[in-house]
């Protein structure tokens, strides 16, 4: 059985003070989460603070992006070995905001997936369609293209060691959630695409998941957890989503 995973994506939010408060709340309540693995993906500059607070707790931490390079003259970039140096277990790869605002292609995302694994990190690979693509009826084509680029570059076995997050772009930060049936349909398609490693890969749902809708989404056969944006910024909300993953 796949252990559920709930990962928070704080995006570019927080301050040292607010993160200390958030992590304090998370640590106080984490005992209620009995089944799921829990992680928070912090802005890089707050990873040291995050590590200092979470070391020795059941909560893991990670980055939100990684360079395709391991070191060198790449001003502003954060390398995989640097994230590993700060104890990161996970890193988000190919988030739709990186694809849309930073021009990340499927090929770049695939290279980042490899760079993350080379540094010993577990990549959380985001895939998902825009509203326009859904309306055109090409959701599966888009998701297949995004997945296949990583499979072609890294190999299926490597993808099997990572985590996939299905994040319909139209549901991210909009308050519009995919219905459990819509999400399950795409999750089943993703699992089918992963052939020999399908049984072990965790496929998370992301897109306005919150304490109200989490239980129904997480009850779907192919939804193994969540990637949580807005609701990960409040300890009580995030804990409620993590608890909804208890089995
Ligand atoms: C995300 O950023 O990965 C995300 C799912 O955001 P939200 O939960 O706010 O839609």
XYZ file of C-alpha atoms and ligand atoms in Angstrom:
257
model
C 0.000 0.000 0.000
C 1.217 3.486 -0.831
C 1.705 5.757 2.187
C -0.271 8.975 1.683
C 1.805 12.138 1.335
C 0.581 15.647 2.042
C 3.016 18.381 1.054
C 2.547 22.097 1.626
C 3.699 24.551 -1.030
C 4.163 27.891 0.685
C 5.074 29.559 -2.624
C 6.538 33.063 -2.070
C 4.781 33.656 1.242
C 5.832 34.165 4.822
C 8.402 35.871 7.013
C 10.706 34.482 9.689
C 8.078 35.368 12.287
C 5.068 33.928 10.454
C 6.936 30.744 9.549
C 7.995 30.248 13.171
C 4.348 30.544 14.203
C 3.131 28.238 11.434
C 5.693 25.544 12.211
C 5.015 25.866 15.948
C 1.344 25.116 15.268
C 2.232 22.258 12.957
C 4.527 20.644 15.504
C 1.926 20.994 18.235
C -0.734 19.204 16.193
C 1.230 16.693 14.131
C 0.404 13.888 16.584
C -3.133 13.800 15.169
C -1.751 12.767 11.773
C -1.302 9.029 12.093
C -0.906 7.786 8.546
C 0.302 10.401 6.111
C 3.833 11.480 5.488
C 3.848 15.272 5.853
C 6.201 17.819 4.287
C 6.435 21.566 3.746
C 8.148 23.162 0.746
C 9.554 26.484 1.883
C 11.053 29.454 0.022
C 14.785 28.684 -0.231
C 15.808 31.525 2.037
C 13.741 30.077 4.887
C 15.045 26.523 4.617
C 17.563 27.022 7.411
C 14.832 28.242 9.784
C 12.521 25.461 8.639
C 15.172 22.838 9.232
C 16.014 24.233 12.671
C 12.374 23.923 13.702
C 11.527 20.597 12.074
C 14.677 18.584 12.716
C 13.739 15.598 14.866
C 9.997 15.890 14.110
C 8.022 13.651 11.722
C 7.582 16.583 9.311
C 9.928 16.659 6.313
C 10.807 19.748 4.298
C 11.755 20.591 0.765
C 12.392 23.238 -1.878
C 10.077 24.641 -4.536
C 12.456 24.499 -7.491
C 15.954 23.307 -8.363
C 18.555 24.236 -10.945
C 19.391 21.806 -13.728
C 23.048 22.429 -12.802
C 24.850 21.088 -9.743
C 27.057 24.198 -9.288
C 28.657 27.049 -11.220
C 28.034 30.485 -12.692
C 24.227 30.516 -12.548
C 23.394 33.611 -10.545
C 20.270 33.326 -8.449
C 19.837 29.581 -8.913
C 19.658 26.986 -6.131
C 21.359 23.642 -6.802
C 20.123 20.226 -5.735
C 23.176 19.586 -3.523
C 22.433 22.887 -1.731
C 18.881 21.753 -0.946
C 20.271 18.418 0.234
C 22.804 20.267 2.375
C 19.870 21.835 4.234
C 18.255 18.468 4.870
C 15.560 18.708 2.196
C 13.844 15.446 1.360
C 11.607 16.777 -1.421
C 11.642 19.385 -4.162
C 8.733 20.534 -6.319
C 9.523 20.315 -10.043
C 7.624 21.889 -12.927
C 4.978 23.711 -10.901
C 2.580 25.408 -13.322
C 3.702 28.819 -12.012
C 7.295 27.963 -13.019
C 6.117 26.683 -16.385
C 3.967 29.779 -17.027
C 6.035 32.621 -15.520
C 9.563 31.280 -15.983
C 9.153 29.591 -19.335
C 10.042 26.109 -18.105
C 9.650 23.649 -20.953
C 8.892 19.939 -20.608
C 12.576 19.322 -21.388
C 13.796 21.684 -18.644
C 11.418 20.059 -16.192
C 12.795 16.638 -17.145
C 16.360 17.879 -16.584
C 15.360 19.263 -13.189
C 13.851 15.906 -12.264
C 17.215 14.257 -12.973
C 19.127 16.994 -11.123
C 16.927 16.515 -8.057
C 17.452 12.763 -7.976
C 21.184 13.135 -8.567
C 21.269 15.164 -5.342
C 19.323 12.500 -3.437
C 16.071 14.479 -3.373
C 12.593 13.144 -4.096
C 11.107 15.220 -6.927
C 7.417 16.084 -6.787
C 6.642 16.436 -10.492
C 3.672 18.704 -11.252
C 1.561 18.106 -14.339
C -1.807 19.490 -15.343
C -3.856 21.231 -17.990
C -5.077 24.807 -18.322
C -8.779 25.638 -18.475
C -8.501 26.192 -22.221
C -6.916 22.778 -22.683
C -9.623 21.112 -20.584
C -12.318 22.850 -22.630
C -10.645 21.658 -25.822
C -10.837 18.096 -24.474
C -7.055 17.609 -24.538
C -6.396 17.114 -20.803
C -4.995 13.602 -21.257
C -2.849 14.657 -24.213
C -1.293 17.480 -22.192
C -0.656 15.362 -19.109
C 0.763 12.544 -21.255
C 3.132 14.972 -23.019
C 4.365 16.367 -19.689
C 4.884 12.899 -18.214
C 6.401 11.347 -21.318
C 9.077 14.052 -21.508
C 10.302 13.060 -18.051
C 10.017 9.327 -18.754
C 12.001 9.746 -22.001
C 14.745 11.724 -20.273
C 15.015 9.901 -16.943
C 13.577 6.455 -17.612
C 10.487 4.886 -16.108
C 12.312 3.421 -13.103
C 13.546 6.876 -12.079
C 10.030 8.302 -12.407
C 8.906 5.440 -10.176
C 11.154 6.773 -7.400
C 9.515 10.198 -7.547
C 6.091 11.617 -6.743
C 3.600 12.985 -9.308
C 1.228 15.827 -8.500
C -1.769 16.295 -10.779
C -2.563 19.989 -10.564
C -5.194 21.290 -12.981
C -3.973 24.847 -13.573
C -7.537 26.195 -13.447
C -7.889 24.910 -9.874
C -4.687 26.377 -8.433
C -5.298 29.272 -6.083
C -8.724 29.888 -7.643
C -10.956 28.186 -5.089
C -12.243 25.975 -7.951
C -11.499 22.340 -7.156
C -11.722 19.475 -9.587
C -14.601 17.234 -8.523
C -13.410 13.966 -6.976
C -14.570 12.198 -10.163
C -12.713 14.606 -12.476
C -9.555 14.238 -10.402
C -9.833 10.445 -10.142
C -10.231 10.155 -13.913
C -6.935 11.941 -14.575
C -5.163 10.169 -11.700
C -6.180 6.803 -13.149
C -4.914 7.935 -16.553
C -1.557 8.994 -15.019
C -1.195 5.691 -13.207
C -1.959 3.823 -16.417
C 0.757 5.792 -18.202
C 3.321 4.734 -15.603
C 2.979 1.077 -16.523
C 5.414 -1.090 -14.572
C 5.936 1.409 -11.726
C 2.253 2.354 -11.416
C 1.639 0.470 -8.188
C 4.337 2.211 -6.220
C 4.197 5.819 -7.479
C 2.312 8.256 -5.302
C 0.055 10.548 -7.307
C -1.043 13.636 -5.365
C -3.875 16.006 -6.202
C -3.273 19.760 -6.009
C -5.660 22.632 -6.665
C -7.567 24.428 -3.920
C -7.588 21.374 -1.653
C -8.758 22.437 1.789
C -10.262 20.979 4.990
C -13.748 20.984 3.428
C -13.001 19.021 0.261
C -9.947 16.960 1.266
C -11.710 13.853 2.576
C -13.742 13.323 -0.602
C -10.736 13.813 -2.866
C -8.478 11.616 -0.745
C -11.083 8.839 -0.738
C -10.533 8.292 -4.483
C -8.680 5.098 -5.362
C -5.817 6.757 -7.239
C -5.350 9.885 -5.114
C -2.483 9.239 -2.718
C -2.329 12.633 -1.024
C -2.212 16.324 -1.782
C 0.001 19.210 -2.764
C -1.474 22.085 -0.826
C -0.927 25.789 -1.531
C -3.152 28.304 0.253
C -4.388 25.912 2.931
C -0.817 25.059 3.951
C -0.273 28.571 5.288
C -2.509 28.035 8.321
C -1.437 25.272 10.699
C -4.992 24.222 11.584
C -6.113 23.997 7.955
C -3.012 22.117 6.877
C -3.306 19.694 9.786
C -6.961 19.087 8.949
C -6.020 18.178 5.364
C -3.206 15.917 6.627
C -5.609 14.233 9.044
C -8.087 13.639 6.221
C -5.400 11.386 4.721
C -5.483 9.101 7.803
C -6.535 5.611 6.744
C -0.165 24.715 -5.483
O 0.359 25.808 -5.537
O 0.503 23.700 -5.740
C -1.580 24.628 -5.094
C -2.210 23.484 -5.196
O -2.145 25.786 -4.652
P -3.632 25.956 -4.008
O -3.812 24.836 -3.025
O -3.606 27.290 -3.355
O -4.590 25.867 -5.138
